[in-house]
Coordinates of C-alpha atoms and ligand atoms in Angstrom, one line a residue:
M65 CA -52.0 -44.3 55.1
N66 CA -50.5 -46.7 52.7
Q67 CA -47.0 -48.1 52.9
A68 CA -45.5 -46.0 50.1
A69 CA -46.9 -42.7 51.6
A70 CA -45.5 -43.6 55.0
E71 CA -42.1 -44.3 53.5
L72 CA -42.1 -41.1 51.5
I73 CA -43.1 -39.0 54.5
Y74 CA -40.2 -40.5 56.5
Y75 CA -37.8 -39.8 53.6
L76 CA -38.9 -36.2 53.1
E77 CA -38.8 -35.4 56.8
S78 CA -35.2 -36.7 57.1
N79 CA -34.2 -34.6 54.1
L80 CA -36.2 -31.5 55.1
S81 CA -33.1 -29.4 56.0
F82 CA -31.3 -30.3 52.7
F83 CA -34.5 -29.5 50.7
L84 CA -34.9 -26.1 52.4
K85 CA -31.2 -25.2 52.1
S86 CA -31.0 -26.0 48.4
W87 CA -34.3 -24.2 47.7
K88 CA -33.2 -21.1 49.6
E89 CA -29.8 -21.0 47.8
K90 CA -31.3 -21.2 44.4
S91 CA -34.3 -18.9 44.9
V92 CA -34.2 -15.2 44.0
M93 CA -35.1 -12.5 46.5
S94 CA -34.7 -8.7 46.2
E95 CA -32.6 -7.1 48.9
D96 CA -35.3 -4.5 49.5
D97 CA -38.1 -7.0 49.9
V98 CA -39.7 -6.3 53.2
H99 CA -40.8 -9.9 53.6
K100 CA -37.6 -11.5 52.7
D101 CA -37.2 -13.1 56.1
K102 CA -40.4 -15.1 55.5
L103 CA -38.9 -17.0 52.6
V104 CA -37.9 -20.1 54.5
L105 CA -41.0 -20.1 56.6
N106 CA -43.2 -20.0 53.5
G107 CA -41.2 -22.8 51.9
L108 CA -41.6 -24.8 55.1
S109 CA -45.4 -24.3 55.0
M110 CA -45.6 -25.4 51.4
F111 CA -43.5 -28.5 52.4
E112 CA -45.9 -29.3 55.2
L113 CA -48.9 -28.9 52.9
I114 CA -47.4 -31.3 50.4
K115 CA -46.5 -33.8 53.1
N116 CA -50.0 -33.7 54.6
S117 CA -51.6 -34.2 51.2
L118 CA -49.9 -37.7 51.3
I119 CA -52.0 -38.5 54.3
T120 CA -55.4 -36.8 53.7
P121 CA -56.7 -35.0 50.6
I122 CA -55.7 -31.4 50.5
D123 CA -58.2 -28.7 51.8
E124 CA -58.4 -26.5 48.7
E125 CA -59.9 -23.5 50.7
K126 CA -56.9 -23.6 53.0
L127 CA -54.5 -23.7 50.0
K128 CA -56.3 -20.7 48.5
T129 CA -56.1 -18.7 51.8
F130 CA -52.4 -19.4 52.0
A131 CA -51.8 -18.4 48.3
C132 CA -53.8 -15.2 48.8
K133 CA -51.8 -14.3 51.9
L134 CA -48.6 -14.6 50.0
A135 CA -50.0 -12.6 47.1
E136 CA -50.9 -9.8 49.5
E137 CA -47.3 -9.9 50.9
R138 CA -46.0 -9.7 47.3
V139 CA -48.2 -6.6 46.6
E140 CA -47.0 -5.0 49.9
A141 CA -43.4 -5.7 49.0
N142 CA -44.0 -4.2 45.6
I143 CA -41.7 -6.7 43.9
N144 CA -42.3 -8.1 40.5
I145 CA -44.4 -11.2 40.7
G146 CA -41.9 -13.0 38.4
E147 CA -39.6 -13.6 41.4
F148 CA -42.4 -15.3 43.3
V149 CA -43.5 -17.5 40.4
Y150 CA -39.8 -18.5 39.9
N151 CA -39.4 -19.5 43.6
V152 CA -42.7 -21.5 43.6
N153 CA -41.6 -23.4 40.5
L154 CA -38.2 -24.0 42.0
G155 CA -39.9 -25.4 45.1
R156 CA -41.9 -27.7 42.9
S157 CA -38.9 -29.2 41.1
E158 CA -36.9 -29.5 44.3
I159 CA -39.6 -31.4 46.1
L160 CA -40.3 -33.6 43.0
K161 CA -36.5 -34.3 42.9
Y162 CA -36.6 -35.6 46.6
I163 CA -39.7 -37.6 46.0
Y164 CA -38.1 -39.2 42.9
R165 CA -34.9 -39.9 44.9
S166 CA -36.9 -41.7 47.7
G167 CA -36.3 -44.9 45.9
I168 CA -40.0 -45.9 46.1
D169 CA -41.4 -47.8 43.2
H170 CA -42.2 -45.6 40.2
D171 CA -45.7 -47.0 39.7
K172 CA -46.6 -45.9 43.2
L173 CA -45.0 -42.5 42.8
E174 CA -46.9 -41.6 39.7
P175 CA -50.2 -40.6 41.3
I176 CA -48.1 -38.7 44.0
F177 CA -46.3 -36.7 41.2
E178 CA -49.6 -35.9 39.7
E179 CA -51.1 -34.6 43.0
V180 CA -48.1 -32.6 43.9
N181 CA -48.2 -30.9 40.4
R182 CA -51.9 -30.2 40.8
I183 CA -51.3 -28.6 44.2
F184 CA -48.6 -26.4 42.9
D185 CA -50.7 -25.4 39.8
L186 CA -53.6 -24.5 42.1
F187 CA -51.4 -22.6 44.4
S188 CA -49.8 -20.5 41.6
Y189 CA -53.2 -19.9 40.0
H190 CA -54.7 -18.5 43.2
A191 CA -51.6 -16.4 44.2
V192 CA -51.2 -14.9 40.7
S193 CA -55.0 -14.2 40.4
K194 CA -55.1 -12.5 43.7
Y195 CA -51.9 -10.5 43.0
T196 CA -53.3 -9.3 39.6
E197 CA -56.6 -8.4 41.2
M198 CA -54.9 -6.3 43.9
K199 CA -52.6 -4.6 41.4
E200 CA -55.6 -3.8 39.2
K201 CA -57.4 -2.3 42.1
Q202 CA -54.3 -0.2 43.0
L203 CA -54.3 1.1 39.4
Q204 CA -58.0 1.9 39.4
D205 CA -57.6 3.8 42.7
K206 CA -54.8 5.8 41.2
I207 CA -56.7 6.6 38.0
H208 CA -59.7 7.6 40.1
Y209 CA -57.6 9.9 42.2
I210 CA -56.0 11.5 39.2
D211 CA -59.5 11.9 37.6
Q212 CA -60.8 13.5 40.7
S213 CA -58.0 16.0 41.1
H214 CA -58.2 16.8 37.4
Q215 CA -61.9 17.4 37.8
E216 CA -61.3 19.7 40.8
R217 CA -58.8 21.7 38.8
L218 CA -61.2 22.0 35.9
T219 CA -63.9 23.3 38.2
I220 CA -61.5 25.9 39.6
L221 CA -60.5 26.9 36.0
G222 CA -64.1 27.1 35.0
Q223 CA -64.9 29.4 37.9
M224 CA -61.9 31.6 37.1
A225 CA -62.9 31.7 33.5
S226 CA -66.5 32.7 34.2
T227 CA -65.4 35.5 36.6
F228 CA -63.0 36.7 33.9
V229 CA -65.7 36.6 31.3
H230 CA -68.1 38.6 33.4
E231 CA -65.5 41.3 33.9
F232 CA -65.1 41.4 30.1
R233 CA -68.7 41.7 29.3
N234 CA -69.5 45.0 30.8
P235 CA -66.9 47.1 29.1
L236 CA -67.6 45.2 25.9
T237 CA -71.2 46.1 26.0
A238 CA -70.3 49.8 26.6
V239 CA -67.8 49.7 23.6
I240 CA -70.4 48.2 21.3
G241 CA -72.9 50.9 22.3
F242 CA -70.4 53.7 21.8
V243 CA -69.3 52.4 18.4
K244 CA -73.0 52.5 17.4
L245 CA -73.3 56.0 18.6
I246 CA -70.2 57.1 16.7
G247 CA -71.7 55.4 13.6
N248 CA -74.9 57.3 14.1
D249 CA -73.3 60.7 14.5
N250 CA -70.6 60.1 11.8
P251 CA -72.0 57.8 9.1
D252 CA -68.9 58.3 6.9
V253 CA -66.3 57.0 9.4
K254 CA -64.5 54.1 7.8
Y255 CA -64.2 50.5 9.2
L256 CA -66.8 51.1 11.9
D257 CA -68.9 48.2 10.5
I258 CA -65.9 45.9 10.7
I259 CA -65.2 47.0 14.3
S260 CA -68.8 46.5 15.2
H261 CA -69.0 43.0 13.5
E262 CA -65.8 41.8 15.3
L263 CA -67.1 43.1 18.7
N264 CA -70.4 41.3 18.1
Q265 CA -68.6 38.1 17.4
L266 CA -66.6 38.5 20.6
N267 CA -69.8 39.1 22.4
Y268 CA -71.2 35.8 21.1
K269 CA -68.2 33.9 22.2
I270 CA -68.4 35.4 25.7
S271 CA -72.1 34.5 25.9
Q272 CA -71.1 31.0 25.1
F273 CA -68.8 30.8 28.0
L274 CA -71.4 32.2 30.3
H275 CA -73.8 29.4 29.3
V276 CA -71.2 26.8 30.2
S277 CA -70.5 28.4 33.6
K278 CA -74.2 28.6 34.3
K279 CA -73.9 32.2 35.3
E280 CA -75.6 33.4 32.1
L281 CA -76.7 37.0 32.1
I282 CA -79.0 36.5 29.1
D283 CA -82.6 36.8 30.3
N284 CA -84.9 33.9 29.9
Q285 CA -87.7 35.5 28.0
Q286 CA -89.2 33.6 25.2
E287 CA -90.7 35.3 22.2
E288 CA -92.3 34.3 18.9
V289 CA -89.9 34.6 16.0
S290 CA -90.0 33.6 12.3
L291 CA -87.5 30.8 11.6
H292 CA -86.9 32.2 8.1
S293 CA -86.1 35.7 9.2
M294 CA -83.8 34.3 12.0
F295 CA -81.7 32.5 9.4
T296 CA -81.6 35.5 7.1
E297 CA -80.3 37.6 10.0
I298 CA -77.7 35.0 11.0
T299 CA -76.4 34.4 7.4
E300 CA -76.0 38.2 7.1
F301 CA -74.2 38.2 10.4
I302 CA -71.7 35.6 9.2
Y303 CA -71.6 36.8 5.6
A304 CA -67.9 37.6 5.8
S305 CA -67.1 34.0 7.0
I306 CA -69.3 32.5 4.3
L307 CA -67.5 34.5 1.6
D308 CA -64.1 33.8 3.1
G309 CA -64.9 30.0 3.2
D310 CA -66.2 30.1 -0.4
V311 CA -69.4 28.3 0.7
N312 CA -72.7 28.2 -1.1
V313 CA -75.5 28.4 1.4
S314 CA -79.0 27.3 0.3
T315 CA -82.1 27.7 2.4
D316 CA -85.4 25.9 2.3
I317 CA -87.7 27.1 5.1
A318 CA -91.4 27.8 4.8
D319 CA -92.1 31.5 5.5
D320 CA -94.9 30.7 8.0
I321 CA -92.8 28.7 10.4
S322 CA -92.5 30.5 13.7
I323 CA -91.0 29.3 17.0
T324 CA -91.4 30.6 20.6
V325 CA -88.0 30.5 22.0
N326 CA -85.3 32.6 23.7
E327 CA -84.1 34.2 20.5
D328 CA -80.6 35.0 21.6
E329 CA -80.0 31.4 22.7
I330 CA -81.4 29.8 19.6
R331 CA -79.5 32.2 17.4
Q332 CA -76.4 31.2 19.1
V333 CA -77.1 27.5 18.5
L334 CA -77.7 28.0 14.8
L335 CA -74.6 30.2 14.6
N336 CA -72.4 27.6 16.2
I337 CA -73.6 24.9 13.9
L338 CA -73.1 27.1 10.8
M339 CA -69.6 28.2 11.9
N340 CA -68.7 24.5 12.5
S341 CA -69.9 23.6 9.1
I342 CA -67.9 26.4 7.5
D343 CA -64.8 25.2 9.4
A344 CA -65.4 21.6 8.3
L345 CA -65.8 22.6 4.7
R346 CA -62.3 24.1 4.6
Q347 CA -61.0 20.6 4.2
R348 CA -62.8 20.4 0.9
E349 CA -61.2 21.8 -2.3
T350 CA -64.3 22.8 -4.3
D351 CA -68.1 22.8 -4.4
R352 CA -68.5 23.6 -0.7
S353 CA -72.2 23.7 0.3
I354 CA -74.4 24.1 3.3
T355 CA -78.1 23.4 3.1
I356 CA -80.6 24.7 5.7
K357 CA -84.1 23.2 5.9
G358 CA -87.0 23.9 8.2
H359 CA -90.3 22.2 8.3
R360 CA -93.2 21.2 10.5
C361 CA -93.6 17.6 11.4
D362 CA -96.6 16.7 13.7
K363 CA -96.0 18.4 17.0
E364 CA -92.4 19.4 16.1
I365 CA -90.5 21.9 14.1
V366 CA -87.5 20.2 12.5
V367 CA -84.5 22.2 11.5
S368 CA -81.7 20.5 9.5
I369 CA -78.3 22.1 8.8
S370 CA -76.1 19.9 6.6
N371 CA -72.8 20.3 4.7
N372 CA -70.9 18.2 2.3
G373 CA -67.6 18.3 4.3
P374 CA -65.6 15.3 5.6
A375 CA -67.4 12.7 7.7
I376 CA -67.2 12.7 11.5
P377 CA -65.9 9.3 12.6
K378 CA -68.7 7.1 13.9
E379 CA -67.1 6.7 17.4
S380 CA -67.0 10.5 17.8
L381 CA -70.6 11.2 16.9
D382 CA -71.7 11.2 20.6
T383 CA -68.5 12.8 21.9
I384 CA -68.8 15.9 19.8
F385 CA -71.5 17.1 22.2
E386 CA -69.3 16.6 25.3
P387 CA -67.6 19.7 26.7
F388 CA -64.0 20.3 25.6
Y389 CA -64.0 17.8 22.7
T390 CA -62.4 19.6 19.8
T391 CA -60.3 18.6 16.8
K392 CA -59.4 22.2 16.0
E393 CA -56.1 23.8 16.9
F394 CA -57.7 26.8 18.5
G395 CA -61.1 25.3 19.4
T396 CA -62.5 25.2 22.9
G397 CA -64.9 22.4 22.2
I398 CA -67.8 24.0 24.0
G399 CA -69.8 25.1 20.9
L400 CA -71.9 21.9 20.5
F401 CA -72.1 21.3 24.3
V402 CA -73.8 24.7 24.6
C403 CA -76.1 23.9 21.7
K404 CA -77.2 20.7 23.3
K405 CA -77.8 22.5 26.6
I406 CA -79.9 25.2 25.0
I407 CA -82.0 22.9 22.8
E408 CA -82.7 20.5 25.7
K409 CA -83.7 23.5 27.9
H410 CA -86.2 24.4 25.2
G411 CA -87.6 20.8 25.3
G412 CA -86.1 19.8 22.0
T413 CA -83.4 17.4 20.7
I414 CA -80.2 17.7 18.7
S415 CA -78.5 14.9 16.9
C416 CA -75.9 14.5 14.3
S417 CA -75.5 12.0 11.5
S418 CA -72.5 11.9 9.2
D419 CA -71.1 10.0 6.2
S420 CA -68.6 10.8 3.5
Y421 CA -71.4 12.6 1.5
L422 CA -73.2 14.6 4.1
T423 CA -72.9 15.7 7.7
E424 CA -76.3 16.7 9.1
F425 CA -77.2 18.4 12.4
K426 CA -80.9 17.9 13.1
I427 CA -82.7 20.0 15.7
T428 CA -86.3 19.4 16.8
L429 CA -88.2 22.0 18.8
P430 CA -91.7 21.7 20.2
N431 CA -94.3 23.2 17.9
N432 CA -96.3 25.5 20.1
H433 CA -98.5 27.0 17.4
Ligands
ATP163 N1 -70.1 20.1 10.7 C1 -69.1 19.4 11.2 N2 -68.4 18.6 10.4 C2 -67.3 17.9 10.9 N3 -67.0 17.9 12.2 C3 -67.6 18.7 13.0 C4 -68.8 19.5 12.6 N4 -69.3 20.1 13.7 C5 -68.5 19.8 14.7 N5 -67.5 18.9 14.4 C6 -66.5 18.3 15.2 O1 -67.0 18.5 16.6 C7 -66.0 19.1 17.4 C8 -66.7 19.9 18.5 O2 -67.4 21.0 18.0 P1 -67.6 22.2 18.9 O3 -68.4 23.2 18.2 O4 -68.2 21.7 20.2 O5 -66.2 22.7 19.3 P2 -65.1 23.5 18.4 O6 -65.8 24.0 17.1 O7 -64.0 22.5 18.2 O8 -64.7 24.7 19.3 P3 -65.6 25.9 19.7 O9 -65.7 25.8 21.2 O10 -64.7 27.1 19.3 O11 -66.9 25.8 19.0 C9 -65.2 19.9 16.4 O12 -63.9 20.2 16.8 C10 -65.2 19.0 15.1 O13 -64.2 18.0 15.2
MG164 MG1 -67.6 25.1 17.3

């Protein structure tokens, strides 16, 4: 140990009580801090650390462990880290003040000043890093907990909804059947076609929910159907909506394309996409159009439904297939989710591309013929 260091240690030790007293008086500490009694003890430890660094180079691992321990206490006390940083900096200026007052030659003090500053910088760095890391973890745990309980609530809601929907379906099927019978017996009764149409729409919506809840009642039989006649049937089914939306629908599908699928399910997919397109086109003043195309491509059948409505933002292009994503006031956001599920179940793919000119939904299905 050199002469200057020995003198300085002697000076600091003789002034220890003054140093601690003045630091304690100036430091800030919340009344409800559970660790407030440790303030002086921690100050003393820091003083010892600095004093020892004058004799042997500081053990940086030890310094880090000490800083992390204090950071853990700060997190436990749940007090703003600002207080801690303030007290540490106060300790630094107090100790530097005593070193300066020791009367030792300034040239000899300069490297000591530098080392003390370096120790305090390191100490603050480790303490604040640890504190931030722990706070971040606490936050993530909270978010995880909220997500989990939200998920559980959604599951319960889903189960309730599917039970509810099942209860709806049986009387609805009966009503649809009886409306048909009334129509057969009394062909002149007014509005029966409207009632029938609305009931069928309702039936489609309900089937959609059942797909999501996985308790679908629709049988899984596949049959060969002509793509062309399927679209003709669907556009007739939604004729009222096409008219109401003032949309021009053009179709370009080869007559001889047939697909082997579950007809009810694929009809629902095409219907969902067409209804979405009509909805999107409402944002356009004039010249609203939907183009439906179908062609063979190697081992696939490619169906494209496009419209000239507003673009879907790039960042939403994947999200639109997620459940409950909707931008509509009364939307449920399950239409495209169901579409994706059905198409993938058939061994196909569904994708969407969109720009300010055209939004296109492309479906591929295996060509089994
Ligand atoms: N052709 C389209 N043009 C522009 N945006 C679209 C189009 N199709 C879907 N979207 C966007 O994707 C979202 C999700 O569509 P999805 O069919 O899954 O649910 P939804 O239509 O909102 O509600 P619903 O469950 O009643 O179908 C829509 O809210 C809309 O923002
Ligand atoms: Mg929809």
